[in-house]
PDB file of C-alpha atoms in Angstrom:
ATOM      1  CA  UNK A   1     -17.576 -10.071  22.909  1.00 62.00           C
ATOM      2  CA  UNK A   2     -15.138  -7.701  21.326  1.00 72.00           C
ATOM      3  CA  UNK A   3     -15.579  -6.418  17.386  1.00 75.00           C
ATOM      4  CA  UNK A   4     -13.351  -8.850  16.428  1.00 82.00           C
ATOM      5  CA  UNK A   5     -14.769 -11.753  17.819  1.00 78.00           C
ATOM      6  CA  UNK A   6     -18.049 -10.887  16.939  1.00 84.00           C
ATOM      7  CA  UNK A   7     -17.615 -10.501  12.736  1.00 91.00           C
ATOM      8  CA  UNK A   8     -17.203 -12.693  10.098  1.00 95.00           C
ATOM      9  CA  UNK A   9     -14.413 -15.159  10.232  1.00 96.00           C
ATOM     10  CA  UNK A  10     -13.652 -13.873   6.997  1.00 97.00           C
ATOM     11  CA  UNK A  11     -13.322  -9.842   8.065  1.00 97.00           C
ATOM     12  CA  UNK A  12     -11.733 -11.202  10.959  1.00 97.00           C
ATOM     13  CA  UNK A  13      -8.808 -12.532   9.032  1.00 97.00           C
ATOM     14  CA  UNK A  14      -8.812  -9.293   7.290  1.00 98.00           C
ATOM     15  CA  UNK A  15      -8.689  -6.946  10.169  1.00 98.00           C
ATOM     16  CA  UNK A  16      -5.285  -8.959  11.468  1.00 98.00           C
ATOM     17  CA  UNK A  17      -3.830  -9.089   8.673  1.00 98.00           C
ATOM     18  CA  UNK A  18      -3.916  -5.724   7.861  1.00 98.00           C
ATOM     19  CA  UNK A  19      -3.449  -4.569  11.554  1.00 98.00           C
ATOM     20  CA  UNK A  20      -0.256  -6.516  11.412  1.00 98.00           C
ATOM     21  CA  UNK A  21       0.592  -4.569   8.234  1.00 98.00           C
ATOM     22  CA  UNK A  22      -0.137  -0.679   9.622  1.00 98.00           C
ATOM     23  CA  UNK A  23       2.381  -1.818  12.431  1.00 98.00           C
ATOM     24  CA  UNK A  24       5.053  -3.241  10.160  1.00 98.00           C
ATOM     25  CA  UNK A  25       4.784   0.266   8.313  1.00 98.00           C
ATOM     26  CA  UNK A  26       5.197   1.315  11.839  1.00 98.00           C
ATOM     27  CA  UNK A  27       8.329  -0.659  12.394  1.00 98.00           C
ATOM     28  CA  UNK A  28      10.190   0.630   8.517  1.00 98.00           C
ATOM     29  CA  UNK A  29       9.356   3.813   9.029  1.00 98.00           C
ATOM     30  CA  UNK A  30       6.981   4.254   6.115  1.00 98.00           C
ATOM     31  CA  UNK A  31       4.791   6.565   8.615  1.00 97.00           C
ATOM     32  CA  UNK A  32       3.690  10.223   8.289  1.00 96.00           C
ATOM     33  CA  UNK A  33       2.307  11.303  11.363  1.00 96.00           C
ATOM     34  CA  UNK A  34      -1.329  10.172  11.233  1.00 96.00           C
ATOM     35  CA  UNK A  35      -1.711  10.767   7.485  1.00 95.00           C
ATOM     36  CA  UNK A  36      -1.704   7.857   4.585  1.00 95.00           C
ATOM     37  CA  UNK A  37      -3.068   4.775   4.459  1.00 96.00           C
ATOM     38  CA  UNK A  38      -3.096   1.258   3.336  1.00 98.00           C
ATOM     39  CA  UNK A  39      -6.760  -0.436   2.278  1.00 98.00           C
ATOM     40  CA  UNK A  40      -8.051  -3.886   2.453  1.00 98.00           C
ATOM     41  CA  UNK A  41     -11.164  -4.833   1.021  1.00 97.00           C
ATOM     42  CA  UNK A  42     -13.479  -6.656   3.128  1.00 97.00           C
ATOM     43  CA  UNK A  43     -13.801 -10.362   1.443  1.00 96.00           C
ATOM     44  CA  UNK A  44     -17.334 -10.505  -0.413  1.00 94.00           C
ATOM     45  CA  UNK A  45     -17.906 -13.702   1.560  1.00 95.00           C
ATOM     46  CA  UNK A  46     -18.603 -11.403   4.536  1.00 96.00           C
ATOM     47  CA  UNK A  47     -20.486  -8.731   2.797  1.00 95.00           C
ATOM     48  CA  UNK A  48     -22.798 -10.375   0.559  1.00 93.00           C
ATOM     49  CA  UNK A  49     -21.034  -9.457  -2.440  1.00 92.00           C
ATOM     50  CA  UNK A  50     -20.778  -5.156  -1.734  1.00 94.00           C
ATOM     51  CA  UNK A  51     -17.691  -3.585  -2.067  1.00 95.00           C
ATOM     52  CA  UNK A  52     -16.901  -2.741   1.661  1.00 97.00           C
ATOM     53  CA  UNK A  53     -13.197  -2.122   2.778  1.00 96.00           C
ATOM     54  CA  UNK A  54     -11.038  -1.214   5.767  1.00 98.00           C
ATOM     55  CA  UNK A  55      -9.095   1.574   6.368  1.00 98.00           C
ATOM     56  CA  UNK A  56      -7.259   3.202   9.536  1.00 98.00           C
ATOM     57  CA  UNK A  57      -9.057   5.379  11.970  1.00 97.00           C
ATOM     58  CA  UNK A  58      -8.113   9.022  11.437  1.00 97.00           C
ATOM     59  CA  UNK A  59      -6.421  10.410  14.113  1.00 97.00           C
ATOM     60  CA  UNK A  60      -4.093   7.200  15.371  1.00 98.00           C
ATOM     61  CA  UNK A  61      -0.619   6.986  14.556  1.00 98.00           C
ATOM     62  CA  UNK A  62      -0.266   3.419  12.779  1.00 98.00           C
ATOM     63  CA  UNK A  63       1.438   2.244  15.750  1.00 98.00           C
ATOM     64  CA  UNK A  64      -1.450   2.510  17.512  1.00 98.00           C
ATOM     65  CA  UNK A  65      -3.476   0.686  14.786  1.00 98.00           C
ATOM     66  CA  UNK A  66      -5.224  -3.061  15.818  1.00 98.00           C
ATOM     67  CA  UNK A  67      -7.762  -5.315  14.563  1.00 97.00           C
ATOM     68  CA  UNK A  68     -10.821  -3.982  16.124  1.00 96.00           C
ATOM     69  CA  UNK A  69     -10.210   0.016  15.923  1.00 97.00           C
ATOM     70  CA  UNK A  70      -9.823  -0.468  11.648  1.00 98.00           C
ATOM     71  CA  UNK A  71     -12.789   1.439  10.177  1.00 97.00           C
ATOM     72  CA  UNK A  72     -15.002  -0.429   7.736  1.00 97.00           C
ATOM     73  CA  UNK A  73     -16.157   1.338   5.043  1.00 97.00           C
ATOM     74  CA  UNK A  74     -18.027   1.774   1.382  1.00 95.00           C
ATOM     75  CA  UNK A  75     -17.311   3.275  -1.723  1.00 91.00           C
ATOM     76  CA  UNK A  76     -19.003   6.075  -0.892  1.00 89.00           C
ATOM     77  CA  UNK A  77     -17.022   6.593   2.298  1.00 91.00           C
ATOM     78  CA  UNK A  78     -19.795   5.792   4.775  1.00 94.00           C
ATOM     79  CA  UNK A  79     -19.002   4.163   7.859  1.00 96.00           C
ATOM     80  CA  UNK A  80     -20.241   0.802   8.251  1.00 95.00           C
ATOM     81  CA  UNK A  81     -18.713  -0.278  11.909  1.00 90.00           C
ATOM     82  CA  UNK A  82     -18.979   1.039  15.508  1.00 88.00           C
ATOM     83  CA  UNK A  83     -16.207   3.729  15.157  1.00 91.00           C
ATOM     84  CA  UNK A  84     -14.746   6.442  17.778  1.00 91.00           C
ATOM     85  CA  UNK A  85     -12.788   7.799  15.012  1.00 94.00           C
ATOM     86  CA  UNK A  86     -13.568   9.440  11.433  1.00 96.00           C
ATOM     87  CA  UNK A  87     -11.487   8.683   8.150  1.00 96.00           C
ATOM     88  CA  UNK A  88      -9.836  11.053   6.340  1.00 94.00           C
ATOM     89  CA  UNK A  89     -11.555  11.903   2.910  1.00 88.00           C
ATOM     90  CA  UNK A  90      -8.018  11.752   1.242  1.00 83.00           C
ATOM     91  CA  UNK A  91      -7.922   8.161   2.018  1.00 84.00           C
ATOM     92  CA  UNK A  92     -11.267   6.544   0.962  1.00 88.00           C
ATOM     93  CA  UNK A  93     -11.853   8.820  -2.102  1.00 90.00           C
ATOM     94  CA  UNK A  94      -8.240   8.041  -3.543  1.00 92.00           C
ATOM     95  CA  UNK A  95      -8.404   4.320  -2.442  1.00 95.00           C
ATOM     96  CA  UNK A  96     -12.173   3.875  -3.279  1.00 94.00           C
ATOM     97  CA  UNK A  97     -11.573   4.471  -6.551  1.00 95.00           C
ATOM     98  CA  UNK A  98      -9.268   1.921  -6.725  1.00 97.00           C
ATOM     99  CA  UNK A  99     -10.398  -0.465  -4.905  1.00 96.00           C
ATOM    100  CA  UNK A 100     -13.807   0.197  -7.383  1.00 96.00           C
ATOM    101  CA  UNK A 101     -11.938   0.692 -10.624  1.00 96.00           C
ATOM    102  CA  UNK A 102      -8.725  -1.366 -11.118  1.00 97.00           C
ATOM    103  CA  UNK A 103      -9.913  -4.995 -11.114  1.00 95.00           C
ATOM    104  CA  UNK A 104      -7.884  -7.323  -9.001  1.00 96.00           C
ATOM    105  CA  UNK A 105      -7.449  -4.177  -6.165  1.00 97.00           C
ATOM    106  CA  UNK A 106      -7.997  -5.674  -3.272  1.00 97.00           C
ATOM    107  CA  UNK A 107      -5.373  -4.002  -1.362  1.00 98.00           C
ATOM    108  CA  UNK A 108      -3.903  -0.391  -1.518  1.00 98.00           C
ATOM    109  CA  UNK A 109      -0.748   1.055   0.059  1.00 98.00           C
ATOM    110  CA  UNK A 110       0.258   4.440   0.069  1.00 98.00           C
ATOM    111  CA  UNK A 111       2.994   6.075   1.129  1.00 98.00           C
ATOM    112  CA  UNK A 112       5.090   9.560   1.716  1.00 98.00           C
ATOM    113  CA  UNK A 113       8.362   8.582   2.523  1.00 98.00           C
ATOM    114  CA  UNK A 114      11.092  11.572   1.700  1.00 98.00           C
ATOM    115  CA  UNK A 115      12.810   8.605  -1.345  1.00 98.00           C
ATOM    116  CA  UNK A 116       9.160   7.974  -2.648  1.00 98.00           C
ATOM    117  CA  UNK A 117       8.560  11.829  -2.556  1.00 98.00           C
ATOM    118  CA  UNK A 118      11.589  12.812  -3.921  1.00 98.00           C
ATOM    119  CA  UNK A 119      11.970  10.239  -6.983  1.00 98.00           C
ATOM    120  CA  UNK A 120       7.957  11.077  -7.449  1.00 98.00           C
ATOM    121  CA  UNK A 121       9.185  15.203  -8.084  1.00 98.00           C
ATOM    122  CA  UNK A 122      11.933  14.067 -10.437  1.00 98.00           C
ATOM    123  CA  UNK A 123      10.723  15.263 -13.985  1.00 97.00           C
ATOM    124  CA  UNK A 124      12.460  11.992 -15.332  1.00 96.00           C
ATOM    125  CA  UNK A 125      11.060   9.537 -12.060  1.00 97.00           C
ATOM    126  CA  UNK A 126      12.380   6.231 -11.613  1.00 98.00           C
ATOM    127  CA  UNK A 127      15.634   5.659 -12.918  1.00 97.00           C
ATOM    128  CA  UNK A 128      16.172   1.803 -14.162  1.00 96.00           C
ATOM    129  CA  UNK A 129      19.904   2.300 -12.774  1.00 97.00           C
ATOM    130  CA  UNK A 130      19.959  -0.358 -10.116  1.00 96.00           C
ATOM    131  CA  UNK A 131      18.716  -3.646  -8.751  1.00 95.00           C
ATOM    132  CA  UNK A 132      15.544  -3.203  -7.848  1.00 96.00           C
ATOM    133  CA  UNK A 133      13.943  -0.786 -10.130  1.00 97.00           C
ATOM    134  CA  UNK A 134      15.327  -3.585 -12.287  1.00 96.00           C
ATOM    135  CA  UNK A 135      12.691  -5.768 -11.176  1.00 95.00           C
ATOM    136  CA  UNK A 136       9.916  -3.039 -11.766  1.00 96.00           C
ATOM    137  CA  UNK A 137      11.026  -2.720 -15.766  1.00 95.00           C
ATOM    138  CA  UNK A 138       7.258  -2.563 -17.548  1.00 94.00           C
ATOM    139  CA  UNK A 139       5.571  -2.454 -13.801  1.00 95.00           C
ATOM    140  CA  UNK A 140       5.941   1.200 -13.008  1.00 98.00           C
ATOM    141  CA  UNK A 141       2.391   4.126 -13.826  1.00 98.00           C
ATOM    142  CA  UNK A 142       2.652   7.592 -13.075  1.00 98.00           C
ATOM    143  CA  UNK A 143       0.115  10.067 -12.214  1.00 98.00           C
ATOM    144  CA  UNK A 144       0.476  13.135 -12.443  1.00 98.00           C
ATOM    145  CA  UNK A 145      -0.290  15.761  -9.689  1.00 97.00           C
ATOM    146  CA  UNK A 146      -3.882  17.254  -9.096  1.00 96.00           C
ATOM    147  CA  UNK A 147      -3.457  18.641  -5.547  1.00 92.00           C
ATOM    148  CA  UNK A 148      -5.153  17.014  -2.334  1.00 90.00           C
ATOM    149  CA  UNK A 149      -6.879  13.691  -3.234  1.00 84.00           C
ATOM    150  CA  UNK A 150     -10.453  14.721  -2.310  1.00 84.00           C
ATOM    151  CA  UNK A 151     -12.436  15.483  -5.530  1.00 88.00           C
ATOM    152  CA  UNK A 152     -14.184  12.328  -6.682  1.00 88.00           C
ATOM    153  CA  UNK A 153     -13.814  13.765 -10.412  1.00 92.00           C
ATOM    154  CA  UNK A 154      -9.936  12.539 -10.235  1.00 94.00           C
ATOM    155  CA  UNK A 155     -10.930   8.816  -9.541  1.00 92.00           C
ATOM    156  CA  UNK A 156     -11.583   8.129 -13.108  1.00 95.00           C
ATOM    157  CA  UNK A 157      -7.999   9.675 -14.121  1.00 96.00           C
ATOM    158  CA  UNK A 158      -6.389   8.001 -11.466  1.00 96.00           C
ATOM    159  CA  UNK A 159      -7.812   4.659 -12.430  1.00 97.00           C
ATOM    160  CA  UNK A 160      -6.768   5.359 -16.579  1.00 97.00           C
ATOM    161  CA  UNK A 161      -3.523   6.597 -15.195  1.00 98.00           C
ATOM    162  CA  UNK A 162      -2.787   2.998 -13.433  1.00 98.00           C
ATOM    163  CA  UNK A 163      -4.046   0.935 -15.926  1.00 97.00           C
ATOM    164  CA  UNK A 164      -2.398  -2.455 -14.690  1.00 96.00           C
ATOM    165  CA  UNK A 165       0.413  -1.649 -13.470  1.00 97.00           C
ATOM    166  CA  UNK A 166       0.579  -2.411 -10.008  1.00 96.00           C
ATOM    167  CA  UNK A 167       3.554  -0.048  -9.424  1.00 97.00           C
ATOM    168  CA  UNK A 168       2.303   3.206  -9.153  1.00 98.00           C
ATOM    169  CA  UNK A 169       4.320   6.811  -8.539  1.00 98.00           C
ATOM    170  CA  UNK A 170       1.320   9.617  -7.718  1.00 98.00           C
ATOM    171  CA  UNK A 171       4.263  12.913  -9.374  1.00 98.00           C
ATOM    172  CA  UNK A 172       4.818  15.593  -6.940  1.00 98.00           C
ATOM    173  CA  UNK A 173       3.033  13.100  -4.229  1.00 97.00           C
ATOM    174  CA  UNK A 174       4.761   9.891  -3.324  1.00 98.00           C
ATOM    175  CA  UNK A 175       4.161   5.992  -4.081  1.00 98.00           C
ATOM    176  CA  UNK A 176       1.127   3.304  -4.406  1.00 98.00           C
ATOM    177  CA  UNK A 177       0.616   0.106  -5.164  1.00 98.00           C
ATOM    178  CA  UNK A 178      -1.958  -2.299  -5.395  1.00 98.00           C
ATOM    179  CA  UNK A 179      -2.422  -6.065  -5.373  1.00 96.00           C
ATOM    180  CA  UNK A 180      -4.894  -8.950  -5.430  1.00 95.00           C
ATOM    181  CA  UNK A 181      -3.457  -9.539  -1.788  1.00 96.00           C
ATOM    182  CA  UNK A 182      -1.556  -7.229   0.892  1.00 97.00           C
ATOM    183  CA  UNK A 183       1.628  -9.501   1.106  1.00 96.00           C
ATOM    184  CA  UNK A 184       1.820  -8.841  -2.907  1.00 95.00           C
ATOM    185  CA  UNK A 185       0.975  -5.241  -2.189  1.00 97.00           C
ATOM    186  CA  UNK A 186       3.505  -5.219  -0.182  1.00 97.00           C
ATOM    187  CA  UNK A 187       6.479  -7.086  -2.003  1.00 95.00           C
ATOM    188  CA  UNK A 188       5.625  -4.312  -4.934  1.00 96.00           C
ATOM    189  CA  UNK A 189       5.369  -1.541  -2.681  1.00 98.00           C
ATOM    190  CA  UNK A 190       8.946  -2.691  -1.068  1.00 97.00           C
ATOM    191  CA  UNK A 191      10.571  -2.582  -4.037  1.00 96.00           C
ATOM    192  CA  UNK A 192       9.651   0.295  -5.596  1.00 98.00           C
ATOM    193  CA  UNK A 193      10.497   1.811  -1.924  1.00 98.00           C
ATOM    194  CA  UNK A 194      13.971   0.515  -2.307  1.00 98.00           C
ATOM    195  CA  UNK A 195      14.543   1.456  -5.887  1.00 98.00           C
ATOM    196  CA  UNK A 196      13.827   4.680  -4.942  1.00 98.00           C
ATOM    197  CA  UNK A 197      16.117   4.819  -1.929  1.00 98.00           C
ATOM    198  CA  UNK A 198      18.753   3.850  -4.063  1.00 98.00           C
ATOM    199  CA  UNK A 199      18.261   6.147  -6.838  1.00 98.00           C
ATOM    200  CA  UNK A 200      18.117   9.274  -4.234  1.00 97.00           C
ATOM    201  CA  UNK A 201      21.469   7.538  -2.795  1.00 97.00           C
ATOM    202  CA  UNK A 202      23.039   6.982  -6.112  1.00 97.00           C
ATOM    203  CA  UNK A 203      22.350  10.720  -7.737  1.00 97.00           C
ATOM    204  CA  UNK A 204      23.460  12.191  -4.587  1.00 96.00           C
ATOM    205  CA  UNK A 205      27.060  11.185  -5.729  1.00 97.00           C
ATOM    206  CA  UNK A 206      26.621  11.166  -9.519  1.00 96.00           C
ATOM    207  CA  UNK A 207      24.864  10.373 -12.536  1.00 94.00           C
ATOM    208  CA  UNK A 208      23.302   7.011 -12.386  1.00 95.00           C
ATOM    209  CA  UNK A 209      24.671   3.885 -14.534  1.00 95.00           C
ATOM    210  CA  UNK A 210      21.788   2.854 -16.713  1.00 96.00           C
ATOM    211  CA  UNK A 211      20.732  -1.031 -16.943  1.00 96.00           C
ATOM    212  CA  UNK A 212      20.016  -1.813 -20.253  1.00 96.00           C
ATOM    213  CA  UNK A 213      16.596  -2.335 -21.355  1.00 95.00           C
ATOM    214  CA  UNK A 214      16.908  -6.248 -22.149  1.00 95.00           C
ATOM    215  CA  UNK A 215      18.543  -6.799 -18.761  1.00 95.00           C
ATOM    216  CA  UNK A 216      16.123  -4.789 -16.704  1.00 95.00           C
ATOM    217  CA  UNK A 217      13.501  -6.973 -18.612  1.00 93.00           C
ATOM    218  CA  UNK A 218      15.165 -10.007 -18.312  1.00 94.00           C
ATOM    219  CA  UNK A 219      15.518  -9.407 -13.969  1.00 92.00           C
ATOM    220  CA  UNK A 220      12.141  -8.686 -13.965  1.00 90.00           C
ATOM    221  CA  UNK A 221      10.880 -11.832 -15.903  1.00 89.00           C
ATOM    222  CA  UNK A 222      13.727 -13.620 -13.338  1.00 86.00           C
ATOM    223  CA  UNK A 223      12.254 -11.888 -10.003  1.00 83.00           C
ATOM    224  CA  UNK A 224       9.958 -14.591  -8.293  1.00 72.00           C
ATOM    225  CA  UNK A 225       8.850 -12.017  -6.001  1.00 74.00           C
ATOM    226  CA  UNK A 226       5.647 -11.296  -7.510  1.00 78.00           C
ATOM    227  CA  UNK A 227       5.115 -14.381  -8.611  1.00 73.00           C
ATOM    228  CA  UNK A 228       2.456 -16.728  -7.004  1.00 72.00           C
ATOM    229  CA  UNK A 229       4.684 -19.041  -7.150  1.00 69.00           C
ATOM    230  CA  UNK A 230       7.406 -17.725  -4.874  1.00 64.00           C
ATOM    231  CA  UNK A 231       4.653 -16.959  -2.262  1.00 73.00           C
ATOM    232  CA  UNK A 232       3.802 -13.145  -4.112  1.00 85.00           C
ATOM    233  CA  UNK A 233       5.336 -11.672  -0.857  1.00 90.00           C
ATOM    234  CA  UNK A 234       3.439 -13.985   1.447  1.00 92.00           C
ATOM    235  CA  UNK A 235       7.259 -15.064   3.338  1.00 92.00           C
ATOM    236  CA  UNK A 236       8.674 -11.636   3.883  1.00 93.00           C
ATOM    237  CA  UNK A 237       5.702 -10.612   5.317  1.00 96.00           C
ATOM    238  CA  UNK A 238       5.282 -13.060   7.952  1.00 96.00           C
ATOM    239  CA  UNK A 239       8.767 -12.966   8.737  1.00 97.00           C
ATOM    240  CA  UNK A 240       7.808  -8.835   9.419  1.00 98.00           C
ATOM    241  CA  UNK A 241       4.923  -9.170  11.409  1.00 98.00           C
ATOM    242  CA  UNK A 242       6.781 -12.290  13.715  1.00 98.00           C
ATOM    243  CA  UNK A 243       9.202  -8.974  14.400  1.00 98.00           C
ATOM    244  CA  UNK A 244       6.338  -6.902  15.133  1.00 98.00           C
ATOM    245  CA  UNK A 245       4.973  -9.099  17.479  1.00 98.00           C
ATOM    246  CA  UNK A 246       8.139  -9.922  19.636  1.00 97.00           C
ATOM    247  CA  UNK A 247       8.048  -5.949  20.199  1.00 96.00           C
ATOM    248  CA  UNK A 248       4.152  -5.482  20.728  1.00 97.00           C
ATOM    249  CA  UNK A 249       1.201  -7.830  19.711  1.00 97.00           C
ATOM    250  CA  UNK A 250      -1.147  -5.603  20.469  1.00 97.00           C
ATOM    251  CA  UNK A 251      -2.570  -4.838  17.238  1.00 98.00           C
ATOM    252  CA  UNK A 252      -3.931  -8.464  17.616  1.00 97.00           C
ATOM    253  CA  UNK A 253      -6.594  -6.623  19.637  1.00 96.00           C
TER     254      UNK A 253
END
């Protein structure tokens, strides 16, 4: 009987789902080498209540990601499940602290892609000067840059730093976000990816056309996106991972 076949119904359904969601990263591009990674926590109804999560094996490329190779964790980093692979400290310390600190964490993206990067090293970051940063007015935290996310001592700042705002730009460093669930995680983290794109588009040819405060918070009250409602990301997702699987299902495994 394999790993995933053998746990928790519950951690089973979390080690597709977020499987699925390393190789959708895979499939947009939002890689960097074998760095960065994206967190789940482990539902409590398969851990009797401790804070466990999953997070990628270091060393894979998140196209080589699946169900049974994801690396369960604790807060403290230990591993928890038969691994051939380490973690990278980077990952559980900045993530842990998350996952531990901001209530409603349950899943944490992060990312290095050149727009995030670049729009995170602006002194001025995100400019509210198109369509979808529109839809992030009031959403966005910044934190500013403390080197290499490996000293615990930075959790507590990072935590202050995010408050609740799911939205998160990590200066100098690139984009987070966080959610109750990965396909919200993911709707957030989408945006603020595309706002960014945008922006490095946009000043590229000029100075940006502002949208005006009451408009920017009017789009955002109007974006359904988020919203529990509209399915909080839930659609787009699946409609990614059907992709992923028509090119290779086997992070199923």
């Amino acid at each position: 009987m394999s790993l995933v076949e053998a746990c928790h119904p519950d951690e089973r359904a979390a080690r597709l789902q977020l499987a699925a969601c390393y190789r959708v990263f895979a499939l947009l591009g939002w890689t960097e080498m074998i760095y960065n990674h994206i967190t789940l926590r482990v539902p409590e109804s398969a851990t009797g209540g401790e804070k466990h999560f999953l997070i990628n094996p270091f060393g894979l490329h998140y196209s080589e990601v699946m169900a049974s190779n994801l690396v369960k964790i604790n807060l403290a980093g230990d591993i928890l499940s038969e691994s051939h692979y380490p973690i990278n400290p980077a990952g559980y310390v900045l993530h842990g602290c998350i996952h531990d600190g901001v209530p409603g964490a349950h899943c944490v993206m992060h990312t290095h892609t050149t727009a995030g990067v670049a729009v995170a090293s602006l002194a001025s970051g995100l400019s509210q000067s198109n369509f979808y940063s529109a839809q992030l007015h009031g959403m966005v935290a910044y934190h500013d840059f403390e080197g290499i996310t490996i000293r615990a001592d930075e959790g507590p700042r990072v935590v202050q730093s995010i408050g609740d705002r799911k939205a998160v730009i990590l200066r100098n460093h690139g984009l987070l976000s966080w959610a109750p669930t990965l396909p919200h995680a993911f709707a957030v983290l989408w945006t603020l990816q595309r706002a960014c794109e945008i922006q490095l588009a946009t000043q590229s040819m000029g100075a940006p056309l502002p949208v005006p405060e009451d408009i920017a918070a009017r789009c955002t009250r109007d974006s359904f996106q988020f919203s529990l409602d509209g399915g909080a990301g839930q659609d787009v997702f699946d409609a990614l991972v059907r992709q992923v699987d028509r090119i290779d299902s086997s992070w199923r495994q």
